[in-house]
Coordinates of N, CA and C in Angstrom, one line a residue:
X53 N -72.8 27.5 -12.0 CA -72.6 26.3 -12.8 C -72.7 25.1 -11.9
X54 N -73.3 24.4 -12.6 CA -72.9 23.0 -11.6 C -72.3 22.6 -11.3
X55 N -72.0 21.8 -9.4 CA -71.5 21.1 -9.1 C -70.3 19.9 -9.6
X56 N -69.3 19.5 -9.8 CA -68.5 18.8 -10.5 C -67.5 18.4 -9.0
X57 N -67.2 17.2 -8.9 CA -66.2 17.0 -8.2 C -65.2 16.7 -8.7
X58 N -63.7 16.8 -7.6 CA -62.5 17.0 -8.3 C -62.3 15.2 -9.0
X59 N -61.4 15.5 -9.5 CA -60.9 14.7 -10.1 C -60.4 13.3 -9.5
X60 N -60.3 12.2 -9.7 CA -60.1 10.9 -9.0 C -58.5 10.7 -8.9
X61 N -57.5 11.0 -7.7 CA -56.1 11.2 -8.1 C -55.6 12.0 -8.8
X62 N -56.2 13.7 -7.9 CA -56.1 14.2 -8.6 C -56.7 15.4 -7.6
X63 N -56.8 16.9 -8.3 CA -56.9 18.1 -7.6 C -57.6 19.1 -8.4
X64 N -59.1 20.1 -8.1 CA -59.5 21.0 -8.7 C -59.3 22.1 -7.9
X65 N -58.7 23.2 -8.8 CA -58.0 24.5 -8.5 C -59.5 25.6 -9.3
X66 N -59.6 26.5 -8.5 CA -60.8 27.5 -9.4 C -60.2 28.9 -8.5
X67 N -60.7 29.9 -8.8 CA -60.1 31.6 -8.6 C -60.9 31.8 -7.5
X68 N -60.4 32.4 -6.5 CA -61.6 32.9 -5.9 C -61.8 34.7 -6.0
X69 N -61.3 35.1 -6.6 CA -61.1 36.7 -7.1 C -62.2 37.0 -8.1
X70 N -62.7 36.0 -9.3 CA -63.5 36.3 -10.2 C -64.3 35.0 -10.0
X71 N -65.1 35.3 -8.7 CA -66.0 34.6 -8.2 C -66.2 32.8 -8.7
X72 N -64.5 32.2 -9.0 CA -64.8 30.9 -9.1 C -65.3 30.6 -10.7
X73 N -65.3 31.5 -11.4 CA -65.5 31.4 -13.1 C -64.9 30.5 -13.4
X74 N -63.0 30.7 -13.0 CA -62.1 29.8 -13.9 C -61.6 28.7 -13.1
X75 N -61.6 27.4 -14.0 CA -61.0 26.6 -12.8 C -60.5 25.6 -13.8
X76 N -59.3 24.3 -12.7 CA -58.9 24.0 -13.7 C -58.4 22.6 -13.0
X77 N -57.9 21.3 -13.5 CA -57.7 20.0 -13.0 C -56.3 19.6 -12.9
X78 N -55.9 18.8 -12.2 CA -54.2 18.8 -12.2 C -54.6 17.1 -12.3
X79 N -53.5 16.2 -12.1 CA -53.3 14.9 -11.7 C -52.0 14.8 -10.9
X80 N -51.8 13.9 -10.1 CA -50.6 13.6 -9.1 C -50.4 12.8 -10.4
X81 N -48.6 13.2 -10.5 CA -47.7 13.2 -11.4 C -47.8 11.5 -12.0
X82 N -48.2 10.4 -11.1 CA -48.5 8.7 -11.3 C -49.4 8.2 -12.2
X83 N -50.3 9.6 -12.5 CA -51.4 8.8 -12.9 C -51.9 10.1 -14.3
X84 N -52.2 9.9 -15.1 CA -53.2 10.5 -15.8 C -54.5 10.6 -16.6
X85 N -55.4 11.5 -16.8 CA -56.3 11.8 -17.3 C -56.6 10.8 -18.5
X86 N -57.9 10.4 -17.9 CA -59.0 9.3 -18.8 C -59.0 9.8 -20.3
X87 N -59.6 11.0 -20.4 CA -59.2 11.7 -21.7 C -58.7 12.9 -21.6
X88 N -58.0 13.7 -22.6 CA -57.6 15.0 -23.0 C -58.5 16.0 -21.9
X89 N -57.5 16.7 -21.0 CA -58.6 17.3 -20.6 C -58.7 19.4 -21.2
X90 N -59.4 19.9 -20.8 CA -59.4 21.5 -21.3 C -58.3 22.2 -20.5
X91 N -57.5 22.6 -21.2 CA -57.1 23.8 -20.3 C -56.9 24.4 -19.4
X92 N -58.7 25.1 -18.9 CA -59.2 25.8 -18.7 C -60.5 25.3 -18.3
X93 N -61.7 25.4 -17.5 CA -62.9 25.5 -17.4 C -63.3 26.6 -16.9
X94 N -64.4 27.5 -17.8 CA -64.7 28.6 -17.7 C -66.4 28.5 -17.4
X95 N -67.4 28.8 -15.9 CA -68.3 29.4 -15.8 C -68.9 29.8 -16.7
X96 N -69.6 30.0 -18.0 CA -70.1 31.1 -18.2 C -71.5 32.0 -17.6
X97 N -71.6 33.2 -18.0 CA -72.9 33.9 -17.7 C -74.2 32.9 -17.8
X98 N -74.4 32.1 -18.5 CA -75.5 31.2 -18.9 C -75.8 30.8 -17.5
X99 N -75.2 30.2 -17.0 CA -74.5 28.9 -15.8 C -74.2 27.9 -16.1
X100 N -73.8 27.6 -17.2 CA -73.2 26.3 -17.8 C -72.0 26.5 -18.3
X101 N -71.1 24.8 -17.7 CA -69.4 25.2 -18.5 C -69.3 25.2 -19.4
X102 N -68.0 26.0 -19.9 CA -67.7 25.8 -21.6 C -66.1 25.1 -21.5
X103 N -65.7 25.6 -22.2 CA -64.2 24.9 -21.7 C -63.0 26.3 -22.9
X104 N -61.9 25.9 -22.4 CA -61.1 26.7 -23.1 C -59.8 26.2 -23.6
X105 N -59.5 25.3 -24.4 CA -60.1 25.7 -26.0 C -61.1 25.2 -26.3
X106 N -62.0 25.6 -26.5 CA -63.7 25.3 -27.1 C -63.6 23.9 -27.8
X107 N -64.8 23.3 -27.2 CA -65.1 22.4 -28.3 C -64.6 20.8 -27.0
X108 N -64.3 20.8 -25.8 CA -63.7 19.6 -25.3 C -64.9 19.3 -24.3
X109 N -64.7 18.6 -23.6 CA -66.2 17.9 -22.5 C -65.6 19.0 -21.6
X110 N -66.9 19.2 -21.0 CA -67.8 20.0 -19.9 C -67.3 19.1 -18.5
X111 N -67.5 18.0 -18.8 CA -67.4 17.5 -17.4 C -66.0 17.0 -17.2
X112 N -65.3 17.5 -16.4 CA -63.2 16.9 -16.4 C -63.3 15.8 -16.0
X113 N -62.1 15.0 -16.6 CA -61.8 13.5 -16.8 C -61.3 13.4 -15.2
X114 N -61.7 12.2 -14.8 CA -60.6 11.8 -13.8 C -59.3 11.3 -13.9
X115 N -58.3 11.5 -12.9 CA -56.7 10.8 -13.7 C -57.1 9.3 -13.2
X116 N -57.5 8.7 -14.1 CA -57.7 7.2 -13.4 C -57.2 5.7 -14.4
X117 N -55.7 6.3 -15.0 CA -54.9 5.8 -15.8 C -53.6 6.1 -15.2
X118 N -52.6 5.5 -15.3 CA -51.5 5.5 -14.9 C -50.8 6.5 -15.9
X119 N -49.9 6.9 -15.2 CA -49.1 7.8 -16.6 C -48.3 7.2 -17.1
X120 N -48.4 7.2 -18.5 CA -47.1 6.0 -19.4 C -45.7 7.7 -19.0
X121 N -44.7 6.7 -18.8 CA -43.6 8.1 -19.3 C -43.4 8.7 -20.8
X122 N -43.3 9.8 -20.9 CA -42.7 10.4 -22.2 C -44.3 10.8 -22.8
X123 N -45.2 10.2 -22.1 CA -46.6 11.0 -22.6 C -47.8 11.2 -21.3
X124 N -48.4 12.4 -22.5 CA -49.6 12.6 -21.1 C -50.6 13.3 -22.0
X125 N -51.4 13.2 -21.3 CA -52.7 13.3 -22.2 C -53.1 15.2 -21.7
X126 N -52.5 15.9 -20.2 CA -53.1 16.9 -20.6 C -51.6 17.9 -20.4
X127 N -51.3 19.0 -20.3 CA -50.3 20.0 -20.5 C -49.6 19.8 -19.4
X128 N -48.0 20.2 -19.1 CA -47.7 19.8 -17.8 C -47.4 20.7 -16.6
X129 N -48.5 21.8 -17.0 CA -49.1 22.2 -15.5 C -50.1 21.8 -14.6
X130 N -50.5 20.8 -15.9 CA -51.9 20.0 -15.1 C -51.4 18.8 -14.3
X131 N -49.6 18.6 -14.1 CA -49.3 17.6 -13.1 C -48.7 17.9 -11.4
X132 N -48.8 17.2 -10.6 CA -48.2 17.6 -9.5 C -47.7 16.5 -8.6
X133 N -46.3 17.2 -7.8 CA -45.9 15.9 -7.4 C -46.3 15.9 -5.4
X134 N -47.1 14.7 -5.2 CA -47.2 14.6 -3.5 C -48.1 14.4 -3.8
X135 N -48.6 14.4 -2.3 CA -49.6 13.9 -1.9 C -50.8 15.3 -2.0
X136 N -51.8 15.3 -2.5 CA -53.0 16.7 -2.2 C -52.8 16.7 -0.8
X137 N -53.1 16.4 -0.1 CA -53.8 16.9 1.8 C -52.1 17.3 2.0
X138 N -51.4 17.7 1.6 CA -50.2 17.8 2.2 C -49.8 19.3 1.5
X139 N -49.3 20.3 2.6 CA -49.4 21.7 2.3 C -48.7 22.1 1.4
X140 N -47.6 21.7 0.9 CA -46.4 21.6 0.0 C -46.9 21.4 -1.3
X141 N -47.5 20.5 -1.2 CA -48.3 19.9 -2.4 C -49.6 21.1 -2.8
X142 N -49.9 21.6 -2.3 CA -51.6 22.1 -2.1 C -50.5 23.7 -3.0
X143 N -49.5 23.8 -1.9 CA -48.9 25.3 -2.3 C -48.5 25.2 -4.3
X144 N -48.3 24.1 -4.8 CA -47.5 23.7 -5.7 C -48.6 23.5 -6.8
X145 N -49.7 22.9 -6.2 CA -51.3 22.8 -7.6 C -51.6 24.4 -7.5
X146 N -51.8 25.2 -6.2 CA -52.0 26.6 -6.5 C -51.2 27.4 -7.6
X147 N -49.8 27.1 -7.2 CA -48.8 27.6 -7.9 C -49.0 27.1 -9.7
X148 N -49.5 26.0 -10.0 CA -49.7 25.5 -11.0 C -50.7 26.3 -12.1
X149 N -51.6 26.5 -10.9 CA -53.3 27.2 -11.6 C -52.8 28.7 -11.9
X150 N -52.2 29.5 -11.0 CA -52.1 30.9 -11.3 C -50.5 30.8 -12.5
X151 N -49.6 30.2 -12.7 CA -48.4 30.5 -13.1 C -49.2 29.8 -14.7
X152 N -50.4 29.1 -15.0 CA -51.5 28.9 -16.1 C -52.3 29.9 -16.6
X153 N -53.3 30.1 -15.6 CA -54.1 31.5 -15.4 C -53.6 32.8 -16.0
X154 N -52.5 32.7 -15.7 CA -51.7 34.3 -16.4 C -51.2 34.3 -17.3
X155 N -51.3 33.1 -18.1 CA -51.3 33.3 -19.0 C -52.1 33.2 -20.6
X156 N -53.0 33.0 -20.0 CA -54.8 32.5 -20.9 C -54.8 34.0 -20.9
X157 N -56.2 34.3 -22.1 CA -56.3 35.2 -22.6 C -57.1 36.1 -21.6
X158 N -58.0 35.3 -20.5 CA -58.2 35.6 -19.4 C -57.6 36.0 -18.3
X159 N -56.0 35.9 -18.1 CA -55.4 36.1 -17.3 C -54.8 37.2 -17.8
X160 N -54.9 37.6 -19.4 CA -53.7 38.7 -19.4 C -54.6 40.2 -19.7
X161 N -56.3 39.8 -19.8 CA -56.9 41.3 -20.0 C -57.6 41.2 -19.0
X162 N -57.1 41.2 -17.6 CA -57.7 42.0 -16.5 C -57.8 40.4 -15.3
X163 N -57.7 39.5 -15.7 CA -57.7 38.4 -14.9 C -56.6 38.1 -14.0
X164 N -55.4 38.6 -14.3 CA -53.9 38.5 -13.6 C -53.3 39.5 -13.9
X165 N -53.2 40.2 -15.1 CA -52.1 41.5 -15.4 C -52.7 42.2 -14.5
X166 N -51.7 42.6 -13.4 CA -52.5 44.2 -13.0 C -52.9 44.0 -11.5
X167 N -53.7 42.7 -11.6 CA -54.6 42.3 -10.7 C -54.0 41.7 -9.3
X168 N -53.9 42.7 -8.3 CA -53.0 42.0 -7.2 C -53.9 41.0 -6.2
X169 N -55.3 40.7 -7.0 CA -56.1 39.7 -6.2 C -55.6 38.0 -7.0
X170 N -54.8 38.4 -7.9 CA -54.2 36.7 -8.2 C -53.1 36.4 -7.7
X171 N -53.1 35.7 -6.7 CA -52.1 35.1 -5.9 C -52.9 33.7 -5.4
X172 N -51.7 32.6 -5.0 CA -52.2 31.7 -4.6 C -53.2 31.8 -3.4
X173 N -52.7 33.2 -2.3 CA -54.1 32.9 -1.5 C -55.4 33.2 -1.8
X174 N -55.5 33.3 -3.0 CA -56.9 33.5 -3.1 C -57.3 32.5 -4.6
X175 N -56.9 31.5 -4.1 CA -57.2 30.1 -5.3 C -57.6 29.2 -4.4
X176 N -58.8 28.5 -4.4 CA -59.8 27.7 -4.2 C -59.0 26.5 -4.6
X177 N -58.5 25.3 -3.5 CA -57.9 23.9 -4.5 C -59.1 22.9 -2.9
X178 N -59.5 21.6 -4.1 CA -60.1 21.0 -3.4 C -59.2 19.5 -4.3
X179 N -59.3 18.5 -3.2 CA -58.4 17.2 -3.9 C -59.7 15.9 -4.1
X180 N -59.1 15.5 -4.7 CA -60.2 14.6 -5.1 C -59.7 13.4 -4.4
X181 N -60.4 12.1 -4.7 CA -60.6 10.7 -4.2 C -59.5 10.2 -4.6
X182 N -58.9 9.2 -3.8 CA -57.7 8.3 -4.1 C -57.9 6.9 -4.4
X183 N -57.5 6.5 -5.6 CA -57.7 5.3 -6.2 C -57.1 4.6 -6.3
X184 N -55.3 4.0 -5.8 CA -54.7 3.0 -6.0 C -54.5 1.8 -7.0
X185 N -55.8 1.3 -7.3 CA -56.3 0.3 -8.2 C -56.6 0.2 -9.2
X186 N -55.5 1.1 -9.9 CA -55.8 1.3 -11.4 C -54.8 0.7 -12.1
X187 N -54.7 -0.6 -13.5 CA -54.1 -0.8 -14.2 C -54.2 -0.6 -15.5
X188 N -53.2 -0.7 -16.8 CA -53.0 0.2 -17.9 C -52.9 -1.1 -18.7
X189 N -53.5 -0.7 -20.0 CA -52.9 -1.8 -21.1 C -52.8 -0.8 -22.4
X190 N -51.9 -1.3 -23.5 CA -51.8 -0.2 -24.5 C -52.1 -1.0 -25.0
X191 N -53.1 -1.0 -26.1 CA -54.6 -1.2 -27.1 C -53.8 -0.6 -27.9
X192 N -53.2 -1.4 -29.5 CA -53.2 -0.7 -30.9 C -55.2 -0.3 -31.3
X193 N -54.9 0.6 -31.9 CA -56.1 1.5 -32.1 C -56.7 3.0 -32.5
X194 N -57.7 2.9 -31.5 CA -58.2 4.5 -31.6 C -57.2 4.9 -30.4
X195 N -57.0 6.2 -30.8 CA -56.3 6.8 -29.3 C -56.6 7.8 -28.8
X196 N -58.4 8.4 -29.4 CA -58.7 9.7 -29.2 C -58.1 10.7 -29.9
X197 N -57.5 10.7 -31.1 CA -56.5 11.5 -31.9 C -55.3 12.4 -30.9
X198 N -55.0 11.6 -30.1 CA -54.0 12.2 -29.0 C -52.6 12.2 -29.2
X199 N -52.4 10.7 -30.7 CA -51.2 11.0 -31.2 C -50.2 10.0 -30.7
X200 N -51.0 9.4 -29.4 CA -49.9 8.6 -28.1 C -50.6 7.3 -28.4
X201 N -49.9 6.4 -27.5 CA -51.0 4.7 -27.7 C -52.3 4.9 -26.9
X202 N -53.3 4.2 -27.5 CA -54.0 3.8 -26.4 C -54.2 3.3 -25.3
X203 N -55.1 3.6 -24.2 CA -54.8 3.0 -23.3 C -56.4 2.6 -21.9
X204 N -56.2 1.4 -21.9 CA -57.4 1.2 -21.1 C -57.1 0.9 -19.8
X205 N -58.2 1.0 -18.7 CA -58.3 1.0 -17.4 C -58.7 -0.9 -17.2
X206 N -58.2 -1.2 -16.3 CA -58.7 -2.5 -16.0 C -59.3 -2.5 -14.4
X207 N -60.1 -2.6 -14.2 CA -60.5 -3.2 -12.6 C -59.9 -3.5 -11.6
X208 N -60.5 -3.0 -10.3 CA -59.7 -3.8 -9.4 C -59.1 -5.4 -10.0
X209 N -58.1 -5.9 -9.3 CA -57.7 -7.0 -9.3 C -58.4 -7.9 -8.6
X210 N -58.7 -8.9 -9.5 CA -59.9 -9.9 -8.9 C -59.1 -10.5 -7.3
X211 N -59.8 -11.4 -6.6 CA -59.5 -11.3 -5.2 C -60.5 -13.2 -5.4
X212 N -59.6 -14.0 -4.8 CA -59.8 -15.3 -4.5 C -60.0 -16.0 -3.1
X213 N -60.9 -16.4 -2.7 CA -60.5 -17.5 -1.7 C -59.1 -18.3 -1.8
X214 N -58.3 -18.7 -0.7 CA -57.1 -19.9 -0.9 C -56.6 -19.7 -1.8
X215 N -56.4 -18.5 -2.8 CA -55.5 -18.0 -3.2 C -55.1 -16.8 -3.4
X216 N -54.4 -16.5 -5.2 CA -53.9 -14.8 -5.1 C -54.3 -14.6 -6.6
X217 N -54.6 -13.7 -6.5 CA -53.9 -13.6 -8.4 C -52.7 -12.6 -8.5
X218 N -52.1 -12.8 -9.2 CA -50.5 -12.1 -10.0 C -50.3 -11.9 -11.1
X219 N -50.4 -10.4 -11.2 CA -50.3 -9.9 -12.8 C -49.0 -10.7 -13.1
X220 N -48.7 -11.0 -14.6 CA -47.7 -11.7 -15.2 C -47.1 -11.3 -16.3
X221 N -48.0 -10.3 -16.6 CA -47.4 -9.0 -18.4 C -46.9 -8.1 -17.8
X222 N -46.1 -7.6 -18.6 CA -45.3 -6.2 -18.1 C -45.9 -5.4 -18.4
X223 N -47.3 -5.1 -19.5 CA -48.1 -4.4 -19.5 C -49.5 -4.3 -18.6
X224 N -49.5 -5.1 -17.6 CA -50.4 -5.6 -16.6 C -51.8 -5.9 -16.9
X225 N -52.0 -6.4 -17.9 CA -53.3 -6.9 -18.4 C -53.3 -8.7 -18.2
X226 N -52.0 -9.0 -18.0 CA -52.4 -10.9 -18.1 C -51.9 -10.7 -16.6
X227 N -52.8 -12.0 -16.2 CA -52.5 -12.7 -15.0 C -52.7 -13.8 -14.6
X228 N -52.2 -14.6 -13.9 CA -52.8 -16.0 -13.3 C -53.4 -16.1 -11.9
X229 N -54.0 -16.9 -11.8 CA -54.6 -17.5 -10.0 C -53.7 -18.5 -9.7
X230 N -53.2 -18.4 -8.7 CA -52.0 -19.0 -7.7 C -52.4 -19.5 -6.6
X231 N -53.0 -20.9 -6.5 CA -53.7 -21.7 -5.4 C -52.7 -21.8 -3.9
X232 N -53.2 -21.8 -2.7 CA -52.6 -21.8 -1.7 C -52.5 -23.4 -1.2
X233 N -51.7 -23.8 -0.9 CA -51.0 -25.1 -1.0 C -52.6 -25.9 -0.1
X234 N -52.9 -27.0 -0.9 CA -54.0 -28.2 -0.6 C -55.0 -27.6 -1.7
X235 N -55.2 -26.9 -2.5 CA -55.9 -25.9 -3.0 C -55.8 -26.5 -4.9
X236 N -56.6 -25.9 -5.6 CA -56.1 -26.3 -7.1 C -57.4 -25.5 -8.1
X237 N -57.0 -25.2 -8.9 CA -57.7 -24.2 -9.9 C -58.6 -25.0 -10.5
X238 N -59.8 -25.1 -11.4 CA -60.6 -25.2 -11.9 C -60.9 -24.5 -12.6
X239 N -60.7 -25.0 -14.2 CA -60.8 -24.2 -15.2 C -59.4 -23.2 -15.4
X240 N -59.5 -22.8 -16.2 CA -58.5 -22.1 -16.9 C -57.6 -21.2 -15.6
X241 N -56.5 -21.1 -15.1 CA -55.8 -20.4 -14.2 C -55.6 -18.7 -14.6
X242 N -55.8 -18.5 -16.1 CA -55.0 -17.2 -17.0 C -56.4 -16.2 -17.0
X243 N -56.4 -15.3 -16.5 CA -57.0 -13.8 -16.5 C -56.3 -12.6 -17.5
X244 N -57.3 -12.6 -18.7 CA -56.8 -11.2 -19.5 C -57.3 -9.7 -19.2
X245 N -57.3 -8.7 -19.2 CA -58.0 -7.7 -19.1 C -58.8 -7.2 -20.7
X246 N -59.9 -7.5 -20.7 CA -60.8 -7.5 -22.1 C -60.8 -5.9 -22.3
X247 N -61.2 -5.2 -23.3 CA -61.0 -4.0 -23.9 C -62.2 -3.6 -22.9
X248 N -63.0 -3.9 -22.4 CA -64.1 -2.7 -22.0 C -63.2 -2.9 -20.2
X249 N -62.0 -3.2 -19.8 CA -61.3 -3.2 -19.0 C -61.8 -4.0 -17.6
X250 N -62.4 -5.1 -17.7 CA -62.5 -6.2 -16.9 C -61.9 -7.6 -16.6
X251 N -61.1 -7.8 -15.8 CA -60.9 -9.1 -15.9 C -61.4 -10.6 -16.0

């Protein structure tokens, strides 16, 4: 199957016992998934992904949204707490993928029942890119039929000469520019974060 890299803030787990067929995405516990992600991603014989439960994108979302509390967009095996490069952490997304794994329909007719080749040491985790610079706004709207608020990504935070900008909403979409003393704004001081998530 094709190439895919892991997830942005975030960790891809796949088997290495049934040659890397199944695999699957986590997010550090801060941040979550752009959209709903699968389950499961399943190899097939073709060489192309399908997903499990059928029917969701082929290609895994990055976690590159903050996590609201009380919701999340994928199951919560797909979260973890630390840092990826840190072995505790690494032992804990393993632990995540097979205590998952064993229990998909895959895991219980011959993928893990039985099979003393599912154990974490023989689970493939690779961590993805670290992104810091993600902010969240909740959009009344579409929500992806997810059931939770919407929610959009905004841009780095713009960056000034002789001054600063400072988010100013508790939802972090408004902000001002804050001139450094001899200094003075021109034009409007107030930065919104617009729906396609640019300031």
């Amino acid at each position: 199957c094709p190439h895919q890299d892991p997830p942005i803030n975030g960790a891809l787990t796949c088997d290495r016992w049934l040659y890397g067929q199944f695999c699957s995405v986590q997010c550090e516990e801060r941040f979550d998934f752009y959209t709903e992600p699968a389950s499961l991603y399943v190899c097939g014989s073709s060489g192309k992904w399908r997903t499990d439960p059928p029917g969701k994108e082929t290609k895994w979302p990055d976690c590159s949204i903050k996590r609201i509390p009380g919701y999340s967009k994928g199951i919560e095996f797909q979260y973890y707490v630390g840092d990826c490069e840190d072995e505790e952490t690494q032992l804990q997304i393993k632990q995540n993928f097979i205590g998952h794994f064993s229990n998909t329909v895959f895991g219980r007719v011959g993928g893990c029942l039985g099979n003393v080749k599912c154990s974490v040491d023989n689970v493939a985790m690779f961590c993805g890119e670290t992104d810091e610079n993600i902010l969240v706004d909740r959009v009344p709207g579409i929500d992806g039929g997810l059931g939770g608020p919407s929610v959009r990504s905004c841009s780095k935070l713009p960056e000034f000469d002789n001054g600063i900008f400072e988010v100013s909403s508790a939802d972090s979409t408004t902000g001002s520019v804050v001139c450094n003393d001899g200094y003075r704004v021109l034009g409007n001081p107030v930065l919104r974060c617009d729906m396609a998530g640019y300031w």
